[in-house]
Short mmCIF file of C-alpha atoms and ligand atoms in Angstrom, two decimals:
data_model
loop_
_atom_site.label_atom_id
_atom_site.label_comp_id
_atom_site.label_asym_id
_atom_site.label_seq_id
_atom_site.Cartn_x
_atom_site.Cartn_y
_atom_site.Cartn_z
CA UNK V 723 153.02 47.15 138.36
CA UNK V 724 149.34 47.57 138.99
CA UNK V 725 147.27 50.08 137.12
CA UNK V 726 146.99 52.39 140.13
CA UNK V 727 150.79 52.39 140.53
CA UNK V 728 151.21 53.41 136.94
CA UNK V 729 148.66 56.16 137.35
CA UNK V 730 150.44 57.42 140.47
CA UNK V 731 153.77 57.51 138.66
CA UNK V 732 152.25 59.32 135.76
CA UNK V 733 150.68 61.93 138.05
CA UNK V 734 154.04 62.41 139.77
CA UNK V 735 155.81 63.00 136.47
CA UNK V 736 153.15 65.43 135.39
CA UNK V 737 153.58 67.29 138.64
CA UNK V 738 157.33 67.75 138.16
CA UNK V 739 156.94 68.84 134.58
CA UNK V 740 154.41 71.40 135.69
CA UNK V 741 156.68 72.59 138.50
CA UNK V 742 159.57 72.99 136.11
CA UNK V 743 157.34 74.92 133.76
CA UNK V 744 156.13 77.30 136.48
CA UNK V 745 159.63 77.97 137.83
CA UNK V 746 161.20 78.50 134.43
CA UNK V 747 158.43 80.78 133.23
CA UNK V 748 158.76 82.80 136.41
CA UNK V 749 162.48 83.38 135.74
CA UNK V 750 161.79 84.13 132.15
CA UNK V 751 159.29 86.79 133.12
CA UNK V 752 161.77 88.39 135.53
CA UNK V 753 164.40 88.45 132.81
CA UNK V 754 162.03 90.01 130.38
CA UNK V 755 161.20 92.75 132.80
CA UNK V 756 164.87 93.43 133.44
CA UNK V 757 165.71 93.56 129.78
CA UNK V 758 162.76 95.88 129.28
CA UNK V 759 164.27 98.25 131.76
CA UNK V 760 167.67 98.09 130.16
CA UNK V 761 166.23 98.82 126.77
CA UNK V 762 164.36 101.80 128.16
CA UNK V 763 167.62 103.45 129.15
CA UNK V 764 169.20 102.38 125.91
CA UNK V 765 166.52 103.95 123.77
CA UNK V 766 166.82 107.17 125.69
CA UNK V 767 170.47 107.32 124.65
CA UNK V 768 169.52 106.50 121.10
CA UNK V 769 167.05 109.33 121.00
CA UNK V 770 169.85 111.88 121.08
CA UNK V 771 171.34 110.40 117.97
CA UNK V 772 169.25 110.95 114.83
CA UNK V 773 171.19 108.28 112.99
CA UNK V 774 169.98 105.41 115.14
CA UNK V 775 166.45 106.71 115.11
CA UNK V 776 165.98 105.78 111.50
CA UNK V 777 167.22 102.24 111.98
CA UNK V 778 164.74 99.67 113.19
CA UNK V 779 167.25 97.09 114.48
CA UNK V 780 165.97 95.29 117.56
CA UNK V 781 164.27 98.18 119.28
CA UNK V 782 160.73 97.38 118.19
CA UNK V 783 160.85 93.98 119.76
CA UNK V 784 162.04 94.99 123.21
CA UNK V 785 160.17 98.24 123.22
CA UNK V 786 156.87 96.46 123.23
CA UNK V 787 154.63 98.13 125.70
CA UNK V 788 152.81 95.44 127.66
CA UNK V 789 149.73 97.62 127.98
CA UNK V 790 149.61 97.93 124.21
CA UNK V 791 149.97 94.19 123.91
CA UNK V 792 147.05 93.68 126.27
CA UNK V 793 144.96 96.21 124.39
CA UNK V 794 145.71 94.64 121.03
CA UNK V 795 144.65 91.29 122.37
CA UNK V 796 141.53 92.62 124.07
CA UNK V 797 140.40 95.45 121.79
CA UNK V 798 142.32 94.77 118.59
CA UNK V 799 144.02 98.16 118.95
CA UNK V 800 146.99 99.62 120.91
CA UNK V 801 144.58 101.68 123.01
CA UNK V 802 141.27 100.50 124.40
CA UNK V 803 138.47 102.99 124.41
CA UNK V 804 135.22 102.22 126.15
CA UNK V 805 131.79 103.71 126.28
CA UNK V 806 130.21 102.60 129.50
CA UNK V 807 126.69 103.96 129.89
CA UNK V 808 126.27 102.69 133.39
CA UNK V 809 122.80 104.10 133.99
CA UNK V 810 120.17 104.43 131.26
CA UNK V 811 116.99 105.54 132.97
CA UNK V 812 113.42 104.35 132.50
CA UNK V 813 111.96 100.85 132.38
CA UNK V 814 112.85 98.11 129.97
CA UNK V 815 111.01 99.14 126.79
CA UNK V 816 112.48 102.64 126.90
CA UNK V 817 115.84 101.53 128.29
CA UNK V 818 116.04 99.13 125.33
CA UNK V 819 115.69 102.14 123.02
CA UNK V 820 118.31 104.14 124.91
CA UNK V 821 120.79 101.30 124.83
CA UNK V 822 120.46 101.24 121.05
CA UNK V 823 121.00 105.01 120.88
CA UNK V 824 124.18 104.75 122.91
CA UNK V 825 125.36 101.80 120.80
CA UNK V 826 125.02 104.11 117.79
CA UNK V 827 127.14 106.62 119.69
CA UNK V 828 129.75 103.93 120.44
CA UNK V 829 129.96 103.28 116.72
CA UNK V 830 130.45 106.98 115.91
CA UNK V 831 133.10 107.31 118.61
CA UNK V 832 134.75 104.04 117.63
CA UNK V 833 134.53 102.79 121.21
CA UNK V 834 133.84 99.43 122.77
CA UNK V 835 130.29 99.38 124.13
CA UNK V 836 129.97 97.84 127.56
CA UNK V 837 126.95 95.58 128.02
CA UNK V 838 125.58 97.12 131.18
CA UNK V 839 123.99 94.85 133.78
CA UNK V 840 120.22 94.39 133.90
CA UNK V 841 117.56 93.67 136.52
CA UNK V 842 114.24 94.92 137.90
CA UNK V 843 113.23 95.81 134.34
CA UNK V 844 116.10 98.27 134.01
CA UNK V 845 119.51 98.59 132.41
CA UNK V 846 122.05 99.91 134.88
CA UNK V 847 125.19 98.80 136.61
CA UNK V 848 123.43 98.73 140.01
CA UNK V 849 121.64 95.60 138.82
CA UNK V 850 123.23 92.26 139.35
CA UNK V 851 122.37 90.25 136.25
CA UNK V 852 124.50 90.27 133.11
CA UNK V 853 123.08 91.89 129.98
CA UNK V 854 122.36 88.53 128.35
CA UNK V 855 119.92 87.65 131.12
CA UNK V 856 117.46 89.84 129.21
CA UNK V 857 118.95 90.19 125.74
CA UNK V 858 120.35 88.18 122.89
CA UNK V 859 123.85 89.60 122.53
CA UNK V 860 124.57 87.71 119.29
CA UNK V 861 121.64 89.34 117.54
CA UNK V 862 122.58 92.73 118.99
CA UNK V 863 126.06 92.24 117.51
CA UNK V 864 124.48 91.53 114.11
CA UNK V 865 122.53 94.75 114.38
CA UNK V 866 125.74 96.66 115.11
CA UNK V 867 128.44 94.87 113.12
CA UNK V 868 130.91 97.75 113.61
CA UNK V 869 130.67 97.88 117.38
CA UNK V 870 132.64 95.65 119.71
CA UNK V 871 130.52 94.73 122.74
CA UNK V 872 131.97 93.57 126.05
CA UNK V 873 130.23 92.45 129.20
CA UNK V 874 130.86 94.08 132.55
CA UNK V 875 132.88 91.00 133.48
CA UNK V 876 135.06 91.40 130.39
CA UNK V 877 135.58 95.02 131.37
CA UNK V 878 136.61 93.97 134.87
CA UNK V 879 139.02 91.48 133.31
CA UNK V 880 140.66 94.26 131.30
CA UNK V 881 140.89 96.51 134.36
CA UNK V 882 142.49 93.67 136.28
CA UNK V 883 145.05 92.87 133.59
CA UNK V 884 145.90 96.52 133.16
CA UNK V 885 146.29 96.93 136.89
CA UNK V 886 148.65 93.97 137.09
CA UNK V 887 150.81 95.27 134.27
CA UNK V 888 150.88 98.66 135.94
CA UNK V 889 152.02 97.21 139.26
CA UNK V 890 154.76 95.15 137.67
CA UNK V 891 156.16 97.91 135.51
CA UNK V 892 155.66 100.87 137.79
CA UNK V 893 157.46 99.12 140.62
CA UNK V 894 160.64 99.72 138.71
CA UNK V 895 160.27 103.49 139.35
CA UNK V 896 159.42 103.75 135.74
CA UNK V 897 155.97 105.24 135.51
CA UNK V 898 155.22 104.00 132.04
CA UNK V 899 151.64 102.90 132.69
CA UNK V 900 149.61 105.98 133.60
CA UNK V 901 146.48 106.04 135.74
CA UNK V 902 143.22 105.22 133.96
CA UNK V 903 141.96 108.21 132.04
CA UNK V 904 138.24 108.72 132.48
CA UNK V 905 135.65 111.20 131.35
CA UNK V 906 132.48 111.07 133.39
CA UNK V 907 129.64 112.75 131.59
CA UNK V 908 126.08 113.27 132.63
CA UNK V 909 123.88 113.32 129.55
CA UNK V 910 120.38 114.48 130.39
CA UNK V 911 117.31 116.09 129.05
CA UNK V 912 116.58 119.53 130.51
CA UNK V 913 113.61 119.59 132.82
CA UNK V 914 110.38 120.06 130.92
CA UNK V 915 109.58 123.60 131.94
CA UNK V 916 112.74 125.33 131.03
CA UNK V 917 113.71 127.28 127.98
CA UNK V 918 117.37 126.57 128.49
CA UNK V 919 119.26 125.66 125.37
CA UNK V 920 121.30 122.55 124.87
CA UNK V 921 124.77 122.97 126.32
CA UNK V 922 127.92 121.02 127.07
CA UNK V 923 130.18 122.13 129.88
CA UNK V 924 132.65 121.08 132.51
CA UNK V 925 131.17 119.96 135.78
CA UNK V 926 132.42 119.85 139.34
CA UNK V 927 134.15 116.74 140.65
CA UNK V 928 131.73 113.89 141.31
CA UNK V 929 128.96 115.68 139.46
CA UNK V 930 125.91 113.41 139.18
CA UNK V 931 128.05 110.33 139.69
CA UNK V 932 126.17 107.21 140.65
CA UNK V 933 127.42 105.44 143.74
CA UNK V 934 127.23 102.02 142.06
CA UNK V 935 130.38 102.94 140.14
CA UNK V 936 132.22 102.15 143.35
CA UNK V 937 131.61 98.46 142.73
CA UNK V 938 134.61 98.49 140.35
CA UNK V 939 136.97 99.49 143.16
CA UNK V 940 139.81 98.99 143.76
CA UNK V 941 140.50 98.27 140.05
CA UNK V 942 138.78 101.45 138.95
CA UNK V 943 138.67 104.01 141.73
CA UNK V 944 137.49 107.41 140.60
CA UNK V 945 138.44 108.93 143.96
CA UNK V 946 142.08 107.89 143.88
CA UNK V 947 144.24 110.00 141.60
CA UNK V 948 146.90 107.30 141.50
CA UNK V 949 144.33 104.95 140.05
CA UNK V 950 142.46 107.23 137.69
CA UNK V 951 142.32 110.76 136.40
CA UNK V 952 138.70 111.75 136.02
CA UNK V 953 137.23 114.74 134.25
CA UNK V 954 133.58 115.62 134.80
CA UNK V 955 131.30 117.14 132.20
CA UNK V 956 127.60 117.59 131.60
CA UNK V 957 125.55 117.68 128.45
CA UNK V 958 122.04 119.00 128.97
CA UNK V 959 119.78 118.70 125.99
CA UNK V 960 116.66 120.70 125.23
CA UNK V 961 113.60 118.52 124.56
CA UNK V 962 112.96 120.08 121.17
CA UNK V 963 116.48 119.13 120.10
CA UNK V 964 115.62 115.42 120.29
CA UNK V 965 111.91 115.24 119.59
CA UNK V 966 112.03 115.13 115.81
CA UNK V 967 114.19 113.15 113.45
CA UNK V 968 115.40 116.39 111.90
CA UNK V 969 116.42 117.94 115.22
CA UNK V 970 118.34 114.81 116.08
CA UNK V 971 120.59 115.22 113.04
CA UNK V 972 122.16 118.27 114.66
CA UNK V 973 122.04 117.02 118.24
CA UNK V 974 123.70 113.73 117.40
CA UNK V 975 126.47 115.59 115.58
CA UNK V 976 127.07 117.75 118.62
CA UNK V 977 127.06 114.70 120.87
CA UNK V 978 129.60 112.94 118.66
CA UNK V 979 131.78 116.04 118.42
CA UNK V 980 132.02 116.86 122.12
CA UNK V 981 132.58 113.24 123.09
CA UNK V 982 135.36 112.60 120.58
CA UNK V 983 138.03 112.55 123.25
CA UNK V 984 141.23 110.71 124.18
CA UNK V 985 140.16 109.26 127.52
CA UNK V 986 140.20 105.49 127.72
CA UNK V 987 136.91 105.23 129.56
CA UNK V 988 133.86 107.31 128.87
CA UNK V 989 131.46 106.82 131.76
CA UNK V 990 127.97 108.07 131.05
CA UNK V 991 125.04 108.61 133.32
CA UNK V 992 122.24 108.97 130.79
CA UNK V 993 118.63 110.06 131.05
CA UNK V 994 117.52 111.14 127.61
CA UNK V 995 113.84 110.03 127.17
CA UNK V 996 114.08 110.37 123.35
CA UNK V 997 116.24 108.67 120.74
CA UNK V 998 119.62 110.37 120.19
CA UNK V 999 120.12 109.67 116.50
CA UNK V 1000 117.86 110.26 113.49
CA UNK V 1001 117.69 106.56 112.75
CA UNK V 1002 115.95 104.37 115.31
CA UNK V 1003 117.40 100.88 115.41
CA UNK V 1004 115.15 97.83 115.84
CA UNK V 1005 114.38 96.54 119.35
CA UNK V 1006 117.21 94.53 120.91
CA UNK V 1007 115.97 90.93 120.73
CA UNK V 1008 115.38 89.10 123.98
CA UNK V 1009 117.30 86.08 125.24
CA UNK V 1010 116.40 82.66 123.98
CA UNK V 1011 115.56 81.45 127.47
CA UNK V 1012 112.73 84.02 127.71
CA UNK V 1013 111.57 83.31 124.16
CA UNK V 1014 111.35 79.63 125.04
CA UNK V 1015 109.18 80.42 128.07
CA UNK V 1016 106.84 82.44 125.85
CA UNK V 1017 106.59 79.52 123.44
CA UNK V 1018 105.81 77.11 126.30
CA UNK V 1019 102.97 79.37 127.44
CA UNK V 1020 101.64 79.59 123.90
CA UNK V 1021 101.67 75.79 123.69
CA UNK V 1022 99.84 75.47 127.00
CA UNK V 1023 97.09 77.78 125.74
CA UNK V 1024 96.49 75.49 122.73
CA UNK V 1025 97.93 78.22 120.54
CA UNK V 1026 94.73 80.22 120.74
CA UNK V 1027 94.28 82.97 123.31
CA UNK V 1028 93.38 86.57 123.90
CA UNK V 1029 96.22 88.59 125.38
CA UNK V 1030 95.18 91.39 127.72
CA UNK V 1031 97.57 94.06 128.86
CA UNK V 1032 96.13 95.80 131.86
CA UNK V 1033 98.48 98.19 133.53
CA UNK V 1034 96.63 99.37 136.62
CA UNK V 1035 99.19 101.97 137.59
CA UNK V 1036 97.79 105.48 137.09
CA UNK V 1037 94.31 104.19 136.41
CA UNK V 1038 91.61 106.13 138.21
CA UNK V 1039 90.75 103.75 141.09
CA UNK V 1040 87.09 104.89 141.30
CA UNK V 1041 86.69 104.03 137.63
CA UNK V 1042 87.89 100.46 138.00
CA UNK V 1043 84.46 98.81 138.66
CA UNK V 1044 83.28 100.21 135.30
CA UNK V 1045 86.57 99.27 133.69
CA UNK V 1046 86.27 95.63 134.63
CA UNK V 1047 82.67 95.48 133.35
CA UNK V 1048 83.80 96.95 130.04
CA UNK V 1049 86.60 94.41 129.79
CA UNK V 1050 84.28 91.49 130.55
CA UNK V 1051 81.86 92.62 127.85
CA UNK V 1052 84.65 92.94 125.28
CA UNK V 1053 86.07 89.54 126.19
CA UNK V 1054 82.69 87.86 125.79
CA UNK V 1055 82.30 89.46 122.39
CA UNK V 1056 85.76 88.53 121.09
CA UNK V 1057 85.51 84.98 122.46
CA UNK V 1058 82.19 84.48 120.72
CA UNK V 1059 83.10 86.11 117.43
CA UNK V 1060 86.59 84.67 117.07
CA UNK V 1061 85.99 81.36 118.82
CA UNK V 1062 88.87 81.84 121.26
CA UNK V 1063 88.57 80.17 124.67
CA UNK V 1064 91.73 81.16 126.53
CA UNK V 1065 92.67 84.40 128.21
CA UNK V 1066 96.13 85.52 129.21
CA UNK V 1067 96.48 88.51 131.51
CA UNK V 1068 99.63 90.63 131.56
CA UNK V 1069 99.43 93.07 134.41
CA UNK V 1070 101.37 95.06 136.96
CA UNK V 1071 98.96 93.80 139.63
CA UNK V 1072 100.92 91.65 142.12
CA UNK V 1073 100.74 87.98 141.18
CA UNK V 1074 103.56 86.34 143.03
CA UNK V 1075 103.72 88.43 146.19
CA UNK V 1076 102.14 91.55 147.56
CA UNK V 1077 104.60 93.67 145.62
CA UNK V 1078 103.37 95.16 142.38
CA UNK V 1079 104.94 94.07 139.12
CA UNK V 1080 106.01 97.61 138.38
CA UNK V 1081 108.53 99.49 140.46
CA UNK V 1082 106.65 102.75 139.99
CA UNK V 1083 103.23 101.34 140.99
CA UNK V 1084 102.96 101.54 144.77
CA UNK V 1085 99.43 102.46 145.87
CA UNK V 1086 97.32 99.35 145.50
CA UNK V 1087 93.78 99.90 146.80
CA UNK V 1088 90.69 97.76 147.25
CA UNK V 1089 89.45 99.08 143.91
CA UNK V 1090 92.41 97.32 142.33
CA UNK V 1091 91.87 94.09 144.29
CA UNK V 1092 88.13 94.06 143.53
CA UNK V 1093 88.60 94.63 139.83
CA UNK V 1094 91.01 91.73 139.44
CA UNK V 1095 88.84 89.51 141.65
CA UNK V 1096 85.74 90.24 139.57
CA UNK V 1097 87.61 89.41 136.38
CA UNK V 1098 89.02 86.25 137.93
CA UNK V 1099 85.57 85.11 139.05
CA UNK V 1100 84.11 85.59 135.57
CA UNK V 1101 86.75 83.84 133.47
CA UNK V 1102 89.61 81.48 133.93
CA UNK V 1103 92.49 83.93 133.96
CA UNK V 1104 95.90 82.63 132.93
CA UNK V 1105 99.06 84.45 133.90
CA UNK V 1106 102.77 83.71 133.74
CA UNK V 1107 102.46 82.53 137.36
CA UNK V 1108 99.47 80.21 136.88
CA UNK V 1109 101.06 78.67 133.76
CA UNK V 1110 104.34 77.95 135.52
CA UNK V 1111 106.41 80.41 133.49
CA UNK V 1112 110.08 80.92 134.42
CA UNK V 1113 109.91 77.82 136.56
CA UNK V 1114 113.67 77.31 136.72
CA UNK V 1115 114.25 80.84 137.96
CA UNK V 1116 111.46 80.56 140.51
CA UNK V 1117 113.25 77.61 142.10
CA UNK V 1118 116.36 79.70 142.73
CA UNK V 1119 116.41 82.20 145.63
CA UNK V 1120 118.79 84.38 143.69
CA UNK V 1121 115.86 85.55 141.55
CA UNK V 1122 113.33 86.20 144.33
CA UNK V 1123 113.56 89.96 144.19
CA UNK V 1124 113.59 90.03 140.39
CA UNK V 1125 110.45 87.90 140.13
CA UNK V 1126 108.41 89.42 142.92
CA UNK V 1127 108.72 92.99 141.71
CA UNK V 1128 109.04 94.14 138.17
CA UNK V 1129 111.55 92.26 136.13
CA UNK V 1130 112.11 89.58 133.58
CA UNK V 1131 108.43 88.50 133.73
CA UNK V 1132 107.56 91.86 132.12
CA UNK V 1133 109.55 90.77 129.07
CA UNK V 1134 107.84 87.38 129.14
CA UNK V 1135 104.40 89.06 129.33
CA UNK V 1136 105.33 91.25 126.40
CA UNK V 1137 106.34 88.27 124.27
CA UNK V 1138 103.22 86.31 125.20
CA UNK V 1139 101.05 89.29 124.20
CA UNK V 1140 102.94 89.71 120.92
CA UNK V 1141 102.14 86.05 120.16
CA UNK V 1142 98.49 86.25 121.20
CA UNK V 1143 95.81 85.70 118.56
CA UNK V 1144 93.88 88.71 119.75
CA UNK V 1145 95.31 91.57 121.78
CA UNK V 1146 93.41 94.07 123.87
CA UNK V 1147 94.44 96.82 126.22
CA UNK V 1148 92.66 99.29 128.46
CA UNK V 1149 91.27 102.70 127.55
CA UNK V 1150 92.32 105.93 129.21
CA UNK V 1151 91.34 106.04 132.87
CA UNK V 1152 91.41 102.25 133.18
CA UNK V 1153 94.95 101.62 132.20
CA UNK V 1154 98.15 103.51 131.84
CA UNK V 1155 99.04 103.85 128.21
CA UNK V 1156 102.64 102.85 128.06
CA UNK V 1157 105.51 102.36 125.68
CA UNK V 1158 105.19 98.70 126.69
CA UNK V 1159 101.76 98.47 125.02
CA UNK V 1160 102.96 100.38 121.96
CA UNK V 1161 105.95 98.05 121.64
CA UNK V 1162 103.59 95.06 121.56
CA UNK V 1163 101.38 96.73 118.95
CA UNK V 1164 104.42 97.58 116.78
CA UNK V 1165 105.64 94.00 116.82
CA UNK V 1166 102.18 92.68 115.99
CA UNK V 1167 101.81 95.15 113.18
CA UNK V 1168 105.10 93.90 111.69
CA UNK V 1169 103.97 90.30 112.00
CA UNK V 1170 100.71 91.02 110.24
CA UNK V 1171 102.58 92.83 107.47
CA UNK V 1172 104.68 89.68 107.15
CA UNK V 1173 101.48 87.66 106.74
CA UNK V 1174 101.41 85.94 110.14
CA UNK V 1175 97.92 84.47 109.79
CA UNK V 1176 97.64 83.55 113.48
CA UNK V 1177 97.18 87.19 114.47
CA UNK V 1178 93.63 88.51 114.19
CA UNK V 1179 94.23 92.15 115.17
CA UNK V 1180 97.00 94.56 116.13
CA UNK V 1181 95.47 96.11 119.25
CA UNK V 1182 91.97 96.91 120.44
CA UNK V 1183 91.06 99.00 123.45
CA UNK V 1184 88.04 97.87 125.40
CA UNK V 1185 85.33 100.40 126.04
CA UNK V 1186 83.71 101.62 129.22
CA UNK V 1187 80.13 102.72 129.49
CA UNK V 1188 79.72 105.58 131.92
C1 NAG F 1412 160.89 99.97 110.31
O1 NAG F 1412 159.89 98.96 110.44
C2 NAG F 1412 158.65 99.33 109.87
C3 NAG F 1412 157.61 98.26 110.21
O2 NAG F 1412 158.20 97.01 110.26
C4 NAG F 1412 158.81 99.53 108.37
O3 NAG F 1412 157.56 99.91 107.80
C5 NAG F 1412 159.86 100.61 108.13
O4 NAG F 1412 160.07 100.75 106.75
C6 NAG F 1412 161.18 100.26 108.84
N1 NAG F 1412 162.09 101.38 108.75
C7 NAG F 1412 163.37 101.23 108.43
C8 NAG F 1412 164.17 102.45 108.39
O5 NAG F 1412 163.84 100.14 108.18
C1 NAG F 1413 149.65 108.08 145.33
O1 NAG F 1413 150.94 107.50 145.30
C2 NAG F 1413 151.94 108.24 145.98
C3 NAG F 1413 153.30 107.58 145.72
O2 NAG F 1413 153.22 106.18 145.85
C4 NAG F 1413 151.58 108.29 147.46
O3 NAG F 1413 152.54 109.04 148.16
C5 NAG F 1413 150.22 108.94 147.60
O4 NAG F 1413 149.82 108.93 148.96
C6 NAG F 1413 149.19 108.21 146.76
N1 NAG F 1413 147.94 108.96 146.75
C7 NAG F 1413 146.78 108.41 147.11
C8 NAG F 1413 145.59 109.29 147.03
O5 NAG F 1413 146.68 107.24 147.48
C1 NAG F 1414 92.25 83.69 140.41
O1 NAG F 1414 91.67 82.75 141.29
C2 NAG F 1414 92.42 81.58 141.49
C3 NAG F 1414 91.60 80.60 142.30
O2 NAG F 1414 91.02 81.23 143.40
C4 NAG F 1414 93.72 81.97 142.18
O3 NAG F 1414 94.52 80.82 142.41
C5 NAG F 1414 94.49 82.95 141.29
O4 NAG F 1414 95.66 83.39 141.94
C6 NAG F 1414 93.61 84.13 140.93
N1 NAG F 1414 94.28 84.92 139.92
C7 NAG F 1414 94.52 86.22 140.05
C8 NAG F 1414 95.16 86.91 138.89
O5 NAG F 1414 94.27 86.84 141.07
#
């Protein structure tokens, strides 16, 4: 026999073994289901007799609820309880904070925290990239050792398994697996100019529900009562109840109290602006693939560069000619005094396409174009685009939208600025002061405290001469 004949025979044998396995397991499953049904009726009889109730006999084994088995496997408990904050509001730096707040809530409620999708510099289920596209989930897990995190795909897997069990069992006219139980809550800050107090109340059906939730249909269909039973509530919080650490002690207790509920899935549409708990957890670390890009850029700039963050959105356009002169003067000074030759510009000005790098920055005028041109004609300006950052992603059409608007490059810019030897940002009128800039300054301040000798300052704002 030749080698290929042997191989063919072997493959044939494997095939029959597999076939036998599939057929036998199919029958076994059928039998199990049948015996399940029989036991159901049996236990009902037993229930009338108190004597048999106290004996364990074989009941436990055949009584096993397949949904409980799934849950134990998936959640480590007979019931799975999720907190799915599917919309978090605000751009990445603030959304990062809100995700941490809600992870603290998940811990208090003893619920699995779903790792909501990300994209366009936001955290929300409307985006198409998994959470770990932006964040390091392992480090997040270390920060919250008591919280079980699951990706949206894991969540879909659970929904699918549950649905399959439900179909199998409920076909026997035995409605043992109920519809999904869901509480949809809208957790928001009151509008600024209202004296209304914080309150929690029932809400009308579909209240403030985001349409992206429909992407989980048909597995989770909030419109179909056979699929899920949904309750709607709203929690509106007064600004002063979140602003201070002290006020958050009470607010977070209220939040935990009202959301301690039995529903399997807690869907939250959140827009809270401030932290929810007294303690503010450290920033969720970014994915290694972005960190590596930041390191590559640092290497290309010979490890010595001035990082500039210039967010042109909400600058006063007529002021921009003066702004750019002020920046040039400051750059010349720092370069001379500190002996730094390279400049890295992080900006919301469009670099890759005509779209701005911030989703909220829409009106780009000639003042903006002129300012950047003047700067670019005076110095060699490096950006994530000119230095070939995120090259792999740029080759793939899937990321076009992400990279041409605001998105992952904002995180890269942030990291490059954190690493910069000298960091400057614009004064009022020239640049929008943002949580993004503050986040960079905070990180740099920590590094300097930890004796990172490469950093020469925390943050300087350039000056304009009117
Ligand atoms: C029934 O089984 C449980 C768990 O195995 C055990 O703790 C309990 O003592 C048993 N009860 C009786 C009456 O045997
Ligand atoms: C729910 O299921 C019942 C029984 O199978 C069916 O009659 C009813 O039309 C279903 N309701 C919806 C909204 O699909
Ligand atoms: C600066 O000028 C160079 C050369 O003209 C150009 O390739 C680059 O895109 C400009 N950079 C910015 C930030 O506009």
